[in-house]
Short mmCIF file of C-alpha atoms in Angstrom, two decimals:
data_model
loop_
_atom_site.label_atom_id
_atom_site.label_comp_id
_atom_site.label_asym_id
_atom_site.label_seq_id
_atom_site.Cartn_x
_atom_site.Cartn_y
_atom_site.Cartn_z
CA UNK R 1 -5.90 -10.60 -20.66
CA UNK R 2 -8.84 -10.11 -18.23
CA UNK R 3 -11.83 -7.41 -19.35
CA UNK R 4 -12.71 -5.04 -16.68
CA UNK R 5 -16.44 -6.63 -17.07
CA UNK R 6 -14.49 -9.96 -16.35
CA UNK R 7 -12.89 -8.54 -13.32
CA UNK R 8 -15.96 -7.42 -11.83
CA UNK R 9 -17.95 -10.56 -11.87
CA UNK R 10 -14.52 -12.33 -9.78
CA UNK R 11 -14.49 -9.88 -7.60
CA UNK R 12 -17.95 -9.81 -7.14
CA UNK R 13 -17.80 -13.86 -6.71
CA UNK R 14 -15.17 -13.27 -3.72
CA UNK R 15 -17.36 -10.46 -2.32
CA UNK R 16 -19.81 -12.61 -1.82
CA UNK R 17 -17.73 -15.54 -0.07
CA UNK R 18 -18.10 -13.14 3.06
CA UNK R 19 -19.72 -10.61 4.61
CA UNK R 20 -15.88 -9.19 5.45
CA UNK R 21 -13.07 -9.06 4.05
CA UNK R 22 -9.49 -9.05 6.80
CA UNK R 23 -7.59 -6.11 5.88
CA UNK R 24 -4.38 -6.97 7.16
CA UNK R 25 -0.68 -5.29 8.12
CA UNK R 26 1.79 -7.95 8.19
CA UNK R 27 4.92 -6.98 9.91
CA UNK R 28 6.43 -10.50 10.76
CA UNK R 29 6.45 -13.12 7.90
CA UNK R 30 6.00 -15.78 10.37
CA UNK R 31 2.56 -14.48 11.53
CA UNK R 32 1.43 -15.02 7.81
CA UNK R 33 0.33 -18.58 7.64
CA UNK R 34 -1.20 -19.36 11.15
CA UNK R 35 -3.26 -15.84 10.61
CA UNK R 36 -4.46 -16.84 7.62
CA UNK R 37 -5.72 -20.26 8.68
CA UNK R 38 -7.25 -18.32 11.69
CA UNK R 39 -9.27 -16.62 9.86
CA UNK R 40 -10.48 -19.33 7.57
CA UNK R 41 -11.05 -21.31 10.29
CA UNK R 42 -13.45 -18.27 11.20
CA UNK R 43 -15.64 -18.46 8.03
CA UNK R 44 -13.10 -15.45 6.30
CA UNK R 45 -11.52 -17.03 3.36
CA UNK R 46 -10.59 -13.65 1.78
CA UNK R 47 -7.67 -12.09 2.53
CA UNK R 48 -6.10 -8.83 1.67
CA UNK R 49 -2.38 -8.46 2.48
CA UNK R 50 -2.00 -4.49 2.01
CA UNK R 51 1.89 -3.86 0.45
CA UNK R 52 2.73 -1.77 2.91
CA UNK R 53 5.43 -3.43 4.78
CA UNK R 54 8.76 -5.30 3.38
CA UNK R 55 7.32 -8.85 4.29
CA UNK R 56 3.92 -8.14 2.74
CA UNK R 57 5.10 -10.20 -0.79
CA UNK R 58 6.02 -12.82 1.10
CA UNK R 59 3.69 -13.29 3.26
CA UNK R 60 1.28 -13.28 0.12
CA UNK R 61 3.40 -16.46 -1.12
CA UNK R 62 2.67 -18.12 2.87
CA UNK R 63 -1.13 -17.39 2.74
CA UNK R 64 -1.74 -18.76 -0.82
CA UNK R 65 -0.97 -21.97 0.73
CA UNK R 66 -3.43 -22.01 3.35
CA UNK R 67 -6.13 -24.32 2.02
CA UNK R 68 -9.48 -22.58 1.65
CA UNK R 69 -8.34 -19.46 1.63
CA UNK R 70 -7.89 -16.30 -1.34
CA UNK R 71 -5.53 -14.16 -1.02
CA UNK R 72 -4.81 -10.97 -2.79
CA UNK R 73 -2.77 -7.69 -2.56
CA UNK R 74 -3.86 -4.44 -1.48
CA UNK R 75 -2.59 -0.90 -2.02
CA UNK R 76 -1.23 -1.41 -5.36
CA UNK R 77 0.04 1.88 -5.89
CA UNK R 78 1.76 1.31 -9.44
CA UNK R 79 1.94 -1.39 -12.49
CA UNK R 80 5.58 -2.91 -10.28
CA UNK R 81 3.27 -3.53 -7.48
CA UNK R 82 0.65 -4.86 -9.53
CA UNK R 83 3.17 -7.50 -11.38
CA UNK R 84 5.46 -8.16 -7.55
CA UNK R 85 1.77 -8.87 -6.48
CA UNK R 86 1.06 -11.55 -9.01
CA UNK R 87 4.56 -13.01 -8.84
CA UNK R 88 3.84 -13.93 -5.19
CA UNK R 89 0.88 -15.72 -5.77
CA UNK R 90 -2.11 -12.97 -4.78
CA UNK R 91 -5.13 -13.88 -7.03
CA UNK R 92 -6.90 -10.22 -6.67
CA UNK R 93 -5.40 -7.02 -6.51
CA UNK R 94 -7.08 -3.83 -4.53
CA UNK R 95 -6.25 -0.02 -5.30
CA UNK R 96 -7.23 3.08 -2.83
CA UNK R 97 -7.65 4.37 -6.41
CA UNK R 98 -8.01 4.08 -9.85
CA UNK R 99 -5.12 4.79 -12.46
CA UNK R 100 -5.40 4.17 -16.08
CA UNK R 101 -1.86 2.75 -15.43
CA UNK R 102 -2.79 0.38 -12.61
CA UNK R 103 -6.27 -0.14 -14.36
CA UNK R 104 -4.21 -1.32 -17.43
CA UNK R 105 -1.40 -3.57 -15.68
CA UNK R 106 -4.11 -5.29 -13.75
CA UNK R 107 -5.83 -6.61 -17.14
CA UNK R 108 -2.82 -7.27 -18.17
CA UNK R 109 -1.67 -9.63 -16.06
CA UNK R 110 -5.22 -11.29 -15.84
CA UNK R 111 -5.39 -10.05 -11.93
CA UNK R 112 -8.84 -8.95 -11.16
CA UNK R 113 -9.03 -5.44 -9.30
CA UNK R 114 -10.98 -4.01 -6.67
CA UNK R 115 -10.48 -0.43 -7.37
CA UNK R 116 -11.19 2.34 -5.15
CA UNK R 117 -13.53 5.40 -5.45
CA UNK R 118 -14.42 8.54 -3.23
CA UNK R 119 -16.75 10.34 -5.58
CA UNK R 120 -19.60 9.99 -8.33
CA UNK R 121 -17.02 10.84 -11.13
CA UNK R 122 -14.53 8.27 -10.12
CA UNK R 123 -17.37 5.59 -9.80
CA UNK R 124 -18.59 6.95 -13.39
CA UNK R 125 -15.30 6.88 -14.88
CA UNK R 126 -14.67 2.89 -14.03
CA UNK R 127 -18.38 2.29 -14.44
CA UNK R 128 -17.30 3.83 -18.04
CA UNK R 129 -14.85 1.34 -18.16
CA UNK R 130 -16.25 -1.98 -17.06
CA UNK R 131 -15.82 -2.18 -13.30
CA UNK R 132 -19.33 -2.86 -11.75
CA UNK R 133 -17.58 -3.68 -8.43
CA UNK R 134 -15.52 -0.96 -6.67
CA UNK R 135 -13.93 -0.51 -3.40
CA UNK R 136 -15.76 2.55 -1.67
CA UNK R 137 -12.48 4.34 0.16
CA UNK R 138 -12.11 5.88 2.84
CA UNK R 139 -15.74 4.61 3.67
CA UNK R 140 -16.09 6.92 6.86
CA UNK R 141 -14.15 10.07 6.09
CA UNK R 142 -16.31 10.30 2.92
CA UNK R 143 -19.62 10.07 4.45
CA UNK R 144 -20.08 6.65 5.81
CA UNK R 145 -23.33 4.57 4.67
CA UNK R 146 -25.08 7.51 3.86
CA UNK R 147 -22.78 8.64 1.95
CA UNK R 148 -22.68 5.14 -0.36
CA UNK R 149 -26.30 5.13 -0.40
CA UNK R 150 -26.10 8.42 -1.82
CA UNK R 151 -24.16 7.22 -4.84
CA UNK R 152 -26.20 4.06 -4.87
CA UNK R 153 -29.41 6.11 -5.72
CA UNK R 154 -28.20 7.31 -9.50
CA UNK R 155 -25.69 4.45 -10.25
CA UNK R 156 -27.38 1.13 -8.67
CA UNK R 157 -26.07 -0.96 -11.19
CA UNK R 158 -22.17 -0.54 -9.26
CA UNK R 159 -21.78 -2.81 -5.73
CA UNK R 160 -19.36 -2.22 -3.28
CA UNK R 161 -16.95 -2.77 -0.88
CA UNK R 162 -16.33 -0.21 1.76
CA UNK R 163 -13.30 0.49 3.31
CA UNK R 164 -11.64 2.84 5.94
CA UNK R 165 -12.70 3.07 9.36
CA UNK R 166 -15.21 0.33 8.86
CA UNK R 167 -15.45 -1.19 12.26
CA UNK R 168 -17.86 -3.64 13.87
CA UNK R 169 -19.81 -1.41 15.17
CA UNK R 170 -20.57 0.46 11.85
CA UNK R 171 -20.83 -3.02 9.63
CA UNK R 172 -24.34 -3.41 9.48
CA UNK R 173 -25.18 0.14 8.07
CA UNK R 174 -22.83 -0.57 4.95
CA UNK R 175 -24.49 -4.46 5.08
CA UNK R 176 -27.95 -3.05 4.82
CA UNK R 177 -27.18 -1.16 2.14
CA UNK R 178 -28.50 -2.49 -1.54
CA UNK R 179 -25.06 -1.46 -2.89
CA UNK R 180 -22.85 -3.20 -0.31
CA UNK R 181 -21.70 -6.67 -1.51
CA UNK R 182 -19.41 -6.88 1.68
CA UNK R 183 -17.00 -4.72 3.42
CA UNK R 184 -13.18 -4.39 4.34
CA UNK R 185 -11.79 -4.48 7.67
CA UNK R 186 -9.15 -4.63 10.12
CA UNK R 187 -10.61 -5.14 13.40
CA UNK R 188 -10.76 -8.98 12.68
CA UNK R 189 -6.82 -9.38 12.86
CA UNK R 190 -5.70 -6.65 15.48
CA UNK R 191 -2.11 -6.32 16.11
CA UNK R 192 -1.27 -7.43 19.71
CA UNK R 193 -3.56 -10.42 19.04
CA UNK R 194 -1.03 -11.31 16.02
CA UNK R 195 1.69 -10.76 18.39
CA UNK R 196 1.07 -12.46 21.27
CA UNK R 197 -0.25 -15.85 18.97
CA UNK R 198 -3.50 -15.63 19.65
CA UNK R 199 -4.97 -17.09 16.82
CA UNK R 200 -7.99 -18.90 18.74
CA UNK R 201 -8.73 -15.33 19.84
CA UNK R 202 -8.19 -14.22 15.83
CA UNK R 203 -10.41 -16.97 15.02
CA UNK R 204 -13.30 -15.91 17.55
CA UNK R 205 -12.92 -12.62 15.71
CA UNK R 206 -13.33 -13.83 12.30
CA UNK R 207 -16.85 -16.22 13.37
CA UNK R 208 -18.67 -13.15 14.68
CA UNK R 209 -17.66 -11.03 11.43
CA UNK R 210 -18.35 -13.94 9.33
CA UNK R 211 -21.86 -14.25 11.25
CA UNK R 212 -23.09 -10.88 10.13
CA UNK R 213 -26.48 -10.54 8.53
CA UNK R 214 -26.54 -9.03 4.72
#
């Protein structure tokens, strides 16, 4: 059974692997492996494979193949989720929030959790708890940046990765943050590039996000 303080220092290990992590949508299983090698190839070895299609699970079980890469599940929504997740092979789990439920199953089944947080009481309750390394979500509808560096100023001892409307563009205001281990993001894998097979074009993507200064 994994502590939360245990958690924190993998997730904060695979935070650090990247300056982005590939939030992706997965709506055809067979997209699954040659994305993920894609965006290896790109310098983007962390993958989040959000559970919100029917082929998400197994395209969890493709991706953990892909040499050099981590893969792990995001929106776990419920302690099923969290076990279906491990089951398919995802070796970190991420939450748009934080459940004593989800909190628990995800120590329980030794999967370490990126959990999510809007406020100052939700990041005090987890810090409470052991989690040093939250997922800061919706990063933009809450504030952006300035918001995070906000809640960095009394609670500096909790790093973060920003989610939700992150873009490019905005990156290197969360990156220049003290508080910002790395951020979440979609842009790297956009649909009609996953589509059309155009995982050069994917991988071009994933070199200039994995370029970013931090």
């Amino acid at each position: 059974m994994i502590t939360a303080t245990e958690a924190s220092q993998k997730s904060e290990a695979l935070c650090r692997l990247a300056p982005v992590i590939p939030v992706l949508v997965i709506d055809d299983v067979a997209h699954a492996r040659p994305l993920a090698e894609a965006l290896v190839a790109g310098g983007l070895p962390v993958l989040e494979v959000t559970l919100r299609t029917p082929v998400a699970l197994e395209a969890i079980t493709e991706m953990a193949e892909v040499e050099g890469g981590v893969v792990g599940a995001g929106t776990l929504l419920s302690p099923r989720d969290v076990e279906a997740a491990v089951q398919a092979g995802a070796r970190f789990g991420v939450s748009p929030g934080a459940t004593d439920a989800i909190l628990d199953a995800c120590e329980a089944h030794d999967l370490p959790l990126l959990p999510g947080a809007a406020t100052s009481t939700e990041v005090m309750r987890l810090l409470e708890r052991g989690y040093t390394v939250q997922k800061f979500f919706p990063a933009e509808a809450n504030g952006g940046a300035k918001a995070l560096k906000a809640i960095g100023a009394p609670l500096p001892q909790v790093r973060f990765c920003p989610t939700g409307g992150v873009s490019l563009a905005n990156t290197p205001d969360y990156l220049g943050l003290s508080n910002t281990l790395c951020v979440g993001g979609s842009w790297v894998a956009p649909k009609e590039m996953m589509q059309s097979g155009d995982w050069e074009g994917i991988t071009r993507l994933a070199k200039e996000a994995a370029g970013l200064p931090r």
